Amino acid sequence: MAKCIAYAATQAGIKTLFTSTMDMLNHLIAAEADHSLLKKLHHYQSQDLLVCDEIGYLPLGQQGSNLFFQVISHRHQVKSTIITTNLPFGDWGKIFDSTTVATAIADRLVYNAHVLILEGPSYRKRSKPAE
């Protein structure tokens, strides 16, 4: 669903970036190491629509949590952000370095937001038809 929204946004001329959360954070960590962090943060903060896919599969640690917070905090009430995850907000303390950071990020994401909760069997886990 997030990919379809992102595609529709690009077709409407909206500056859009679709990335996995870990890929974005790996790029930000590398940029921090080579002293180009501000430029890379601007890249993620300036998109009209940013889609961060698959948050929650791996813990982000302190550095990743802080960088993710910087992106989300800067975008808050200014730009649109879509987050995909298989974890409820109550479990976000396991992803981020602390429940304080998790709460701050969740607060910014849900303010003036539409939260879609999709339930049902996983599409990826479906049985393949017999050949």
PDB file of N, CA and C in Angstrom, residues 7-100:
ATOM      1  N   TYR A   7       3.999   5.804  -5.408  1.00  0.00           N
ATOM      2  CA  TYR A   7       3.932   5.853  -6.871  1.00  0.00           C
ATOM      3  C   TYR A   7       2.929   6.909  -7.328  1.00  0.00           C
ATOM      4  N   ALA A   8       1.753   6.921  -6.701  1.00  0.00           N
ATOM      5  CA  ALA A   8       0.734   7.920  -7.056  1.00  0.00           C
ATOM      6  C   ALA A   8       1.246   9.331  -6.787  1.00  0.00           C
ATOM      7  N   ALA A   9       1.987   9.497  -5.704  1.00  0.00           N
ATOM      8  CA  ALA A   9       2.553  10.814  -5.389  1.00  0.00           C
ATOM      9  C   ALA A   9       3.529  11.257  -6.473  1.00  0.00           C
ATOM     10  N   THR A  10       4.386  10.335  -6.920  1.00  0.00           N
ATOM     11  CA  THR A  10       5.335  10.709  -7.976  1.00  0.00           C
ATOM     12  C   THR A  10       4.599  11.074  -9.262  1.00  0.00           C
ATOM     13  N   GLN A  11       3.515  10.363  -9.553  1.00  0.00           N
ATOM     14  CA  GLN A  11       2.739  10.654 -10.756  1.00  0.00           C
ATOM     15  C   GLN A  11       2.058  12.016 -10.669  1.00  0.00           C
ATOM     16  N   ALA A  12       1.813  12.469  -9.440  1.00  0.00           N
ATOM     17  CA  ALA A  12       1.207  13.780  -9.219  1.00  0.00           C
ATOM     18  C   ALA A  12       2.261  14.888  -9.109  1.00  0.00           C
ATOM     19  N   GLY A  13       3.522  14.527  -9.338  1.00  0.00           N
ATOM     20  CA  GLY A  13       4.594  15.522  -9.303  1.00  0.00           C
ATOM     21  C   GLY A  13       5.099  15.847  -7.907  1.00  0.00           C
ATOM     22  N   ILE A  14       4.794  15.000  -6.940  1.00  0.00           N
ATOM     23  CA  ILE A  14       5.233  15.222  -5.565  1.00  0.00           C
ATOM     24  C   ILE A  14       6.611  14.595  -5.382  1.00  0.00           C
ATOM     25  N   LYS A  15       7.534  15.372  -4.848  1.00  0.00           N
ATOM     26  CA  LYS A  15       8.905  14.906  -4.603  1.00  0.00           C
ATOM     27  C   LYS A  15       8.858  13.816  -3.532  1.00  0.00           C
ATOM     28  N   THR A  16       9.167  12.570  -3.925  1.00  0.00           N
ATOM     29  CA  THR A  16       8.950  11.402  -3.078  1.00  0.00           C
ATOM     30  C   THR A  16      10.207  10.555  -2.990  1.00  0.00           C
ATOM     31  N   LEU A  17      10.440  10.011  -1.804  1.00  0.00           N
ATOM     32  CA  LEU A  17      11.543   9.063  -1.611  1.00  0.00           C
ATOM     33  C   LEU A  17      11.019   7.862  -0.851  1.00  0.00           C
ATOM     34  N   PHE A  18      11.223   6.682  -1.402  1.00  0.00           N
ATOM     35  CA  PHE A  18      10.867   5.417  -0.754  1.00  0.00           C
ATOM     36  C   PHE A  18      12.168   4.729  -0.381  1.00  0.00           C
ATOM     37  N   THR A  19      12.341   4.406   0.903  1.00  0.00           N
ATOM     38  CA  THR A  19      13.571   3.778   1.371  1.00  0.00           C
ATOM     39  C   THR A  19      13.260   2.846   2.528  1.00  0.00           C
ATOM     40  N   SER A  20      14.088   1.841   2.703  1.00  0.00           N
ATOM     41  CA  SER A  20      13.954   1.056   3.931  1.00  0.00           C
ATOM     42  C   SER A  20      14.546   1.894   5.057  1.00  0.00           C
ATOM     43  N   THR A  21      14.022   1.714   6.244  1.00  0.00           N
ATOM     44  CA  THR A  21      14.507   2.476   7.388  1.00  0.00           C
ATOM     45  C   THR A  21      15.989   2.206   7.620  1.00  0.00           C
ATOM     46  N   MET A  22      16.394   0.949   7.545  1.00  0.00           N
ATOM     47  CA  MET A  22      17.802   0.615   7.795  1.00  0.00           C
ATOM     48  C   MET A  22      18.714   1.198   6.724  1.00  0.00           C
ATOM     49  N   ASP A  23      18.272   1.227   5.481  1.00  0.00           N
ATOM     50  CA  ASP A  23      19.091   1.823   4.425  1.00  0.00           C
ATOM     51  C   ASP A  23      19.279   3.313   4.684  1.00  0.00           C
ATOM     52  N   MET A  24      18.207   4.000   5.063  1.00  0.00           N
ATOM     53  CA  MET A  24      18.307   5.421   5.375  1.00  0.00           C
ATOM     54  C   MET A  24      19.278   5.644   6.528  1.00  0.00           C
ATOM     55  N   LEU A  25      19.145   4.852   7.583  1.00  0.00           N
ATOM     56  CA  LEU A  25      20.019   5.033   8.749  1.00  0.00           C
ATOM     57  C   LEU A  25      21.462   4.685   8.434  1.00  0.00           C
ATOM     58  N   ASN A  26      21.690   3.653   7.638  1.00  0.00           N
ATOM     59  CA  ASN A  26      23.065   3.322   7.240  1.00  0.00           C
ATOM     60  C   ASN A  26      23.698   4.467   6.462  1.00  0.00           C
ATOM     61  N   HIS A  27      22.920   5.106   5.580  1.00  0.00           N
ATOM     62  CA  HIS A  27      23.439   6.259   4.843  1.00  0.00           C
ATOM     63  C   HIS A  27      23.720   7.430   5.784  1.00  0.00           C
ATOM     64  N   LEU A  28      22.842   7.639   6.755  1.00  0.00           N
ATOM     65  CA  LEU A  28      23.054   8.733   7.706  1.00  0.00           C
ATOM     66  C   LEU A  28      24.268   8.479   8.591  1.00  0.00           C
ATOM     67  N   ILE A  29      24.456   7.243   9.028  1.00  0.00           N
ATOM     68  CA  ILE A  29      25.619   6.897   9.855  1.00  0.00           C
ATOM     69  C   ILE A  29      26.910   7.085   9.064  1.00  0.00           C
ATOM     70  N   ALA A  30      26.891   6.659   7.802  1.00  0.00           N
ATOM     71  CA  ALA A  30      28.070   6.853   6.949  1.00  0.00           C
ATOM     72  C   ALA A  30      28.341   8.340   6.739  1.00  0.00           C
ATOM     73  N   ALA A  31      27.282   9.118   6.568  1.00  0.00           N
ATOM     74  CA  ALA A  31      27.449  10.563   6.381  1.00  0.00           C
ATOM     75  C   ALA A  31      27.991  11.220   7.645  1.00  0.00           C
ATOM     76  N   GLU A  32      27.597  10.715   8.790  1.00  0.00           N
ATOM     77  CA  GLU A  32      28.132  11.247  10.047  1.00  0.00           C
ATOM     78  C   GLU A  32      29.635  10.980  10.122  1.00  0.00           C
ATOM     79  N   ALA A  33      30.041   9.808   9.662  1.00  0.00           N
ATOM     80  CA  ALA A  33      31.460   9.440   9.708  1.00  0.00           C
ATOM     81  C   ALA A  33      32.299  10.288   8.760  1.00  0.00           C
ATOM     82  N   ASP A  34      31.739  10.653   7.593  1.00  0.00           N
ATOM     83  CA  ASP A  34      32.537  11.447   6.642  1.00  0.00           C
ATOM     84  C   ASP A  34      32.189  12.942   6.685  1.00  0.00           C
ATOM     85  N   HIS A  35      31.522  13.358   7.752  1.00  0.00           N
ATOM     86  CA  HIS A  35      31.222  14.770   8.018  1.00  0.00           C
ATOM     87  C   HIS A  35      30.292  15.412   6.983  1.00  0.00           C
ATOM     88  N   SER A  36      29.418  14.598   6.381  1.00  0.00           N
ATOM     89  CA  SER A  36      28.433  15.148   5.445  1.00  0.00           C
ATOM     90  C   SER A  36      27.007  14.929   5.971  1.00  0.00           C
ATOM     91  N   LEU A  37      26.889  14.793   7.292  1.00  0.00           N
ATOM     92  CA  LEU A  37      25.593  14.471   7.895  1.00  0.00           C
ATOM     93  C   LEU A  37      24.534  15.524   7.604  1.00  0.00           C
ATOM     94  N   LEU A  38      24.857  16.791   7.719  1.00  0.00           N
ATOM     95  CA  LEU A  38      23.851  17.830   7.488  1.00  0.00           C
ATOM     96  C   LEU A  38      23.282  17.751   6.074  1.00  0.00           C
ATOM     97  N   LYS A  39      24.138  17.497   5.119  1.00  0.00           N
ATOM     98  CA  LYS A  39      23.690  17.378   3.724  1.00  0.00           C
ATOM     99  C   LYS A  39      22.773  16.166   3.558  1.00  0.00           C
ATOM    100  N   LYS A  40      23.141  15.039   4.165  1.00  0.00           N
ATOM    101  CA  LYS A  40      22.334  13.821   4.041  1.00  0.00           C
ATOM    102  C   LYS A  40      21.017  13.958   4.814  1.00  0.00           C
ATOM    103  N   LEU A  41      21.047  14.585   5.987  1.00  0.00           N
ATOM    104  CA  LEU A  41      19.799  14.841   6.718  1.00  0.00           C
ATOM    105  C   LEU A  41      18.859  15.694   5.874  1.00  0.00           C
ATOM    106  N   HIS A  42      19.411  16.717   5.230  1.00  0.00           N
ATOM    107  CA  HIS A  42      18.606  17.582   4.372  1.00  0.00           C
ATOM    108  C   HIS A  42      17.953  16.768   3.250  1.00  0.00           C
ATOM    109  N   HIS A  43      18.670  15.809   2.713  1.00  0.00           N
ATOM    110  CA  HIS A  43      18.129  14.960   1.646  1.00  0.00           C
ATOM    111  C   HIS A  43      16.858  14.254   2.116  1.00  0.00           C
ATOM    112  N   TYR A  44      16.885  13.686   3.306  1.00  0.00           N
ATOM    113  CA  TYR A  44      15.716  12.963   3.826  1.00  0.00           C
ATOM    114  C   TYR A  44      14.655  13.914   4.367  1.00  0.00           C
ATOM    115  N   GLN A  45      15.053  15.061   4.844  1.00  0.00           N
ATOM    116  CA  GLN A  45      14.103  16.008   5.413  1.00  0.00           C
ATOM    117  C   GLN A  45      13.397  16.841   4.348  1.00  0.00           C
ATOM    118  N   SER A  46      13.975  16.948   3.163  1.00  0.00           N
ATOM    119  CA  SER A  46      13.431  17.850   2.150  1.00  0.00           C
ATOM    120  C   SER A  46      12.400  17.200   1.230  1.00  0.00           C
ATOM    121  N   GLN A  47      12.290  15.901   1.234  1.00  0.00           N
ATOM    122  CA  GLN A  47      11.317  15.228   0.367  1.00  0.00           C
ATOM    123  C   GLN A  47       9.903  15.615   0.805  1.00  0.00           C
ATOM    124  N   ASP A  48       9.017  15.858  -0.150  1.00  0.00           N
ATOM    125  CA  ASP A  48       7.631  16.167   0.201  1.00  0.00           C
ATOM    126  C   ASP A  48       6.951  14.953   0.832  1.00  0.00           C
ATOM    127  N   LEU A  49       7.303  13.768   0.350  1.00  0.00           N
ATOM    128  CA  LEU A  49       6.802  12.522   0.931  1.00  0.00           C
ATOM    129  C   LEU A  49       7.988  11.589   1.138  1.00  0.00           C
ATOM    130  N   LEU A  50       8.172  11.157   2.362  1.00  0.00           N
ATOM    131  CA  LEU A  50       9.211  10.187   2.697  1.00  0.00           C
ATOM    132  C   LEU A  50       8.530   8.923   3.184  1.00  0.00           C
ATOM    133  N   VAL A  51       8.841   7.798   2.549  1.00  0.00           N
ATOM    134  CA  VAL A  51       8.308   6.510   2.981  1.00  0.00           C
ATOM    135  C   VAL A  51       9.458   5.714   3.576  1.00  0.00           C
ATOM    136  N   CYS A  52       9.356   5.423   4.871  1.00  0.00           N
ATOM    137  CA  CYS A  52      10.350   4.602   5.581  1.00  0.00           C
ATOM    138  C   CYS A  52       9.742   3.222   5.774  1.00  0.00           C
ATOM    139  N   ASP A  53      10.236   2.285   5.031  1.00  0.00           N
ATOM    140  CA  ASP A  53       9.681   0.938   5.022  1.00  0.00           C
ATOM    141  C   ASP A  53      10.383   0.052   6.045  1.00  0.00           C
ATOM    142  N   GLU A  54       9.624  -0.856   6.591  1.00  0.00           N
ATOM    143  CA  GLU A  54      10.142  -1.942   7.433  1.00  0.00           C
ATOM    144  C   GLU A  54      10.838  -1.484   8.708  1.00  0.00           C
ATOM    145  N   ILE A  55      10.248  -0.555   9.424  1.00  0.00           N
ATOM    146  CA  ILE A  55      10.824  -0.193  10.713  1.00  0.00           C
ATOM    147  C   ILE A  55      10.441  -1.288  11.717  1.00  0.00           C
ATOM    148  N   GLY A  56      11.406  -1.697  12.489  1.00  0.00           N
ATOM    149  CA  GLY A  56      11.116  -2.663  13.539  1.00  0.00           C
ATOM    150  C   GLY A  56      11.680  -4.041  13.338  1.00  0.00           C
ATOM    151  N   TYR A  57      12.238  -4.317  12.179  1.00  0.00           N
ATOM    152  CA  TYR A  57      12.821  -5.639  11.967  1.00  0.00           C
ATOM    153  C   TYR A  57      14.127  -5.792  12.725  1.00  0.00           C
ATOM    154  N   LEU A  58      14.838  -4.684  12.891  1.00  0.00           N
ATOM    155  CA  LEU A  58      16.094  -4.680  13.643  1.00  0.00           C
ATOM    156  C   LEU A  58      16.080  -3.508  14.610  1.00  0.00           C
ATOM    157  N   PRO A  59      16.663  -3.680  15.798  1.00  0.00           N
ATOM    158  CA  PRO A  59      16.758  -2.532  16.709  1.00  0.00           C
ATOM    159  C   PRO A  59      17.686  -1.479  16.111  1.00  0.00           C
ATOM    160  N   LEU A  60      17.379  -0.210  16.370  1.00  0.00           N
ATOM    161  CA  LEU A  60      18.127   0.876  15.751  1.00  0.00           C
ATOM    162  C   LEU A  60      19.319   1.339  16.582  1.00  0.00           C
ATOM    163  N   GLY A  61      19.362   0.996  17.862  1.00  0.00           N
ATOM    164  CA  GLY A  61      20.453   1.435  18.715  1.00  0.00           C
ATOM    165  C   GLY A  61      20.368   2.929  18.977  1.00  0.00           C
ATOM    166  N   GLN A  62      21.262   3.423  19.800  1.00  0.00           N
ATOM    167  CA  GLN A  62      21.223   4.832  20.185  1.00  0.00           C
ATOM    168  C   GLN A  62      21.479   5.759  19.001  1.00  0.00           C
ATOM    169  N   GLN A  63      22.514   5.471  18.221  1.00  0.00           N
ATOM    170  CA  GLN A  63      22.856   6.339  17.089  1.00  0.00           C
ATOM    171  C   GLN A  63      21.735   6.347  16.051  1.00  0.00           C
ATOM    172  N   GLY A  64      21.243   5.177  15.692  1.00  0.00           N
ATOM    173  CA  GLY A  64      20.157   5.092  14.711  1.00  0.00           C
ATOM    174  C   GLY A  64      18.884   5.755  15.213  1.00  0.00           C
ATOM    175  N   SER A  65      18.571   5.547  16.491  1.00  0.00           N
ATOM    176  CA  SER A  65      17.377   6.171  17.075  1.00  0.00           C
ATOM    177  C   SER A  65      17.473   7.688  17.049  1.00  0.00           C
ATOM    178  N   ASN A  66      18.637   8.205  17.402  1.00  0.00           N
ATOM    179  CA  ASN A  66      18.832   9.661  17.403  1.00  0.00           C
ATOM    180  C   ASN A  66      18.730  10.241  15.997  1.00  0.00           C
ATOM    181  N   LEU A  67      19.304   9.565  15.023  1.00  0.00           N
ATOM    182  CA  LEU A  67      19.244  10.046  13.637  1.00  0.00           C
ATOM    183  C   LEU A  67      17.818   9.973  13.105  1.00  0.00           C
ATOM    184  N   PHE A  68      17.120   8.883  13.403  1.00  0.00           N
ATOM    185  CA  PHE A  68      15.729   8.743  12.961  1.00  0.00           C
ATOM    186  C   PHE A  68      14.879   9.861  13.576  1.00  0.00           C
ATOM    187  N   PHE A  69      15.092  10.129  14.863  1.00  0.00           N
ATOM    188  CA  PHE A  69      14.367  11.206  15.528  1.00  0.00           C
ATOM    189  C   PHE A  69      14.626  12.545  14.840  1.00  0.00           C
ATOM    190  N   GLN A  70      15.857  12.809  14.455  1.00  0.00           N
ATOM    191  CA  GLN A  70      16.181  14.073  13.787  1.00  0.00           C
ATOM    192  C   GLN A  70      15.403  14.232  12.487  1.00  0.00           C
ATOM    193  N   VAL A  71      15.317  13.152  11.718  1.00  0.00           N
ATOM    194  CA  VAL A  71      14.576  13.204  10.454  1.00  0.00           C
ATOM    195  C   VAL A  71      13.095  13.458  10.725  1.00  0.00           C
ATOM    196  N   ILE A  72      12.511  12.663  11.617  1.00  0.00           N
ATOM    197  CA  ILE A  72      11.072  12.764  11.889  1.00  0.00           C
ATOM    198  C   ILE A  72      10.732  14.098  12.545  1.00  0.00           C
ATOM    199  N   SER A  73      11.544  14.532  13.475  1.00  0.00           N
ATOM    200  CA  SER A  73      11.287  15.788  14.180  1.00  0.00           C
ATOM    201  C   SER A  73      11.302  16.977  13.217  1.00  0.00           C
ATOM    202  N   HIS A  74      12.236  16.972  12.288  1.00  0.00           N
ATOM    203  CA  HIS A  74      12.331  18.072  11.320  1.00  0.00           C
ATOM    204  C   HIS A  74      11.150  18.059  10.356  1.00  0.00           C
ATOM    205  N   ARG A  75      10.662  16.891   9.991  1.00  0.00           N
ATOM    206  CA  ARG A  75       9.560  16.759   9.046  1.00  0.00           C
ATOM    207  C   ARG A  75       8.202  17.036   9.694  1.00  0.00           C
ATOM    208  N   HIS A  76       8.136  16.923  11.015  1.00  0.00           N
ATOM    209  CA  HIS A  76       6.885  17.045  11.769  1.00  0.00           C
ATOM    210  C   HIS A  76       6.128  18.322  11.418  1.00  0.00           C
ATOM    211  N   GLN A  77       4.892  18.178  10.999  1.00  0.00           N
ATOM    212  CA  GLN A  77       3.971  19.258  10.623  1.00  0.00           C
ATOM    213  C   GLN A  77       4.421  20.045   9.399  1.00  0.00           C
ATOM    214  N   VAL A  78       5.452  19.582   8.703  1.00  0.00           N
ATOM    215  CA  VAL A  78       5.947  20.300   7.534  1.00  0.00           C
ATOM    216  C   VAL A  78       5.842  19.443   6.272  1.00  0.00           C
ATOM    217  N   LYS A  79       6.197  18.180   6.387  1.00  0.00           N
ATOM    218  CA  LYS A  79       6.226  17.265   5.246  1.00  0.00           C
ATOM    219  C   LYS A  79       5.468  15.982   5.609  1.00  0.00           C
ATOM    220  N   SER A  80       5.094  15.212   4.603  1.00  0.00           N
ATOM    221  CA  SER A  80       4.372  13.956   4.821  1.00  0.00           C
ATOM    222  C   SER A  80       5.343  12.788   4.955  1.00  0.00           C
ATOM    223  N   THR A  81       5.023  11.890   5.877  1.00  0.00           N
ATOM    224  CA  THR A  81       5.864  10.729   6.132  1.00  0.00           C
ATOM    225  C   THR A  81       4.976   9.506   6.285  1.00  0.00           C
ATOM    226  N   ILE A  82       5.384   8.421   5.652  1.00  0.00           N
ATOM    227  CA  ILE A  82       4.718   7.133   5.814  1.00  0.00           C
ATOM    228  C   ILE A  82       5.724   6.179   6.434  1.00  0.00           C
ATOM    229  N   ILE A  83       5.286   5.481   7.467  1.00  0.00           N
ATOM    230  CA  ILE A  83       6.110   4.478   8.130  1.00  0.00           C
ATOM    231  C   ILE A  83       5.397   3.149   7.998  1.00  0.00           C
ATOM    232  N   THR A  84       6.104   2.112   7.590  1.00  0.00           N
ATOM    233  CA  THR A  84       5.512   0.776   7.599  1.00  0.00           C
ATOM    234  C   THR A  84       6.214  -0.052   8.664  1.00  0.00           C
ATOM    235  N   THR A  85       5.434  -0.816   9.391  1.00  0.00           N
ATOM    236  CA  THR A  85       5.971  -1.653  10.461  1.00  0.00           C
ATOM    237  C   THR A  85       5.005  -2.794  10.733  1.00  0.00           C
ATOM    238  N   ASN A  86       5.518  -3.834  11.314  1.00  0.00           N
ATOM    239  CA  ASN A  86       4.660  -4.928  11.737  1.00  0.00           C
ATOM    240  C   ASN A  86       4.487  -4.937  13.255  1.00  0.00           C
ATOM    241  N   LEU A  87       4.943  -3.874  13.915  1.00  0.00           N
ATOM    242  CA  LEU A  87       4.879  -3.791  15.375  1.00  0.00           C
ATOM    243  C   LEU A  87       3.918  -2.697  15.829  1.00  0.00           C
ATOM    244  N   PRO A  88       3.138  -2.954  16.875  1.00  0.00           N
ATOM    245  CA  PRO A  88       2.295  -1.893  17.435  1.00  0.00           C
ATOM    246  C   PRO A  88       3.152  -0.865  18.163  1.00  0.00           C
ATOM    247  N   PHE A  89       2.607   0.321  18.352  1.00  0.00           N
ATOM    248  CA  PHE A  89       3.354   1.391  19.019  1.00  0.00           C
ATOM    249  C   PHE A  89       3.886   0.954  20.379  1.00  0.00           C
ATOM    250  N   GLY A  90       3.145   0.127  21.092  1.00  0.00           N
ATOM    251  CA  GLY A  90       3.567  -0.327  22.412  1.00  0.00           C
ATOM    252  C   GLY A  90       4.874  -1.095  22.409  1.00  0.00           C
ATOM    253  N   ASP A  91       5.256  -1.635  21.266  1.00  0.00           N
ATOM    254  CA  ASP A  91       6.514  -2.388  21.146  1.00  0.00           C
ATOM    255  C   ASP A  91       7.662  -1.552  20.594  1.00  0.00           C
ATOM    256  N   TRP A  92       7.439  -0.282  20.328  1.00  0.00           N
ATOM    257  CA  TRP A  92       8.476   0.542  19.720  1.00  0.00           C
ATOM    258  C   TRP A  92       9.664   0.785  20.635  1.00  0.00           C
ATOM    259  N   GLY A  93       9.490   0.617  21.932  1.00  0.00           N
ATOM    260  CA  GLY A  93      10.619   0.736  22.851  1.00  0.00           C
ATOM    261  C   GLY A  93      11.686  -0.302  22.568  1.00  0.00           C
ATOM    262  N   LYS A  94      11.299  -1.425  21.942  1.00  0.00           N
ATOM    263  CA  LYS A  94      12.252  -2.476  21.575  1.00  0.00           C
ATOM    264  C   LYS A  94      13.060  -2.093  20.335  1.00  0.00           C
ATOM    265  N   ILE A  95      12.505  -1.232  19.507  1.00  0.00           N
ATOM    266  CA  ILE A  95      13.172  -0.810  18.273  1.00  0.00           C
ATOM    267  C   ILE A  95      14.165   0.305  18.569  1.00  0.00           C
ATOM    268  N   PHE A  96      13.672   1.296  19.296  1.00  0.00           N
ATOM    269  CA  PHE A  96      14.465   2.488  19.573  1.00  0.00           C
ATOM    270  C   PHE A  96      15.268   2.294  20.845  1.00  0.00           C
ATOM    271  N   ASP A  97      16.211   3.151  21.044  1.00  0.00           N
ATOM    272  CA  ASP A  97      17.133   3.051  22.175  1.00  0.00           C
ATOM    273  C   ASP A  97      16.418   3.124  23.519  1.00  0.00           C
ATOM    274  N   SER A  98      15.300   3.827  23.568  1.00  0.00           N
ATOM    275  CA  SER A  98      14.575   3.966  24.827  1.00  0.00           C
ATOM    276  C   SER A  98      13.102   4.206  24.536  1.00  0.00           C
ATOM    277  N   THR A  99      12.275   3.984  25.542  1.00  0.00           N
ATOM    278  CA  THR A  99      10.851   4.262  25.369  1.00  0.00           C
ATOM    279  C   THR A  99      10.605   5.766  25.262  1.00  0.00           C
ATOM    280  N   THR A 100      11.490   6.573  25.828  1.00  0.00           N
ATOM    281  CA  THR A 100      11.356   8.031  25.725  1.00  0.00           C
ATOM    282  C   THR A 100      11.484   8.472  24.270  1.00  0.00           C
TER     283      THR A 100
END
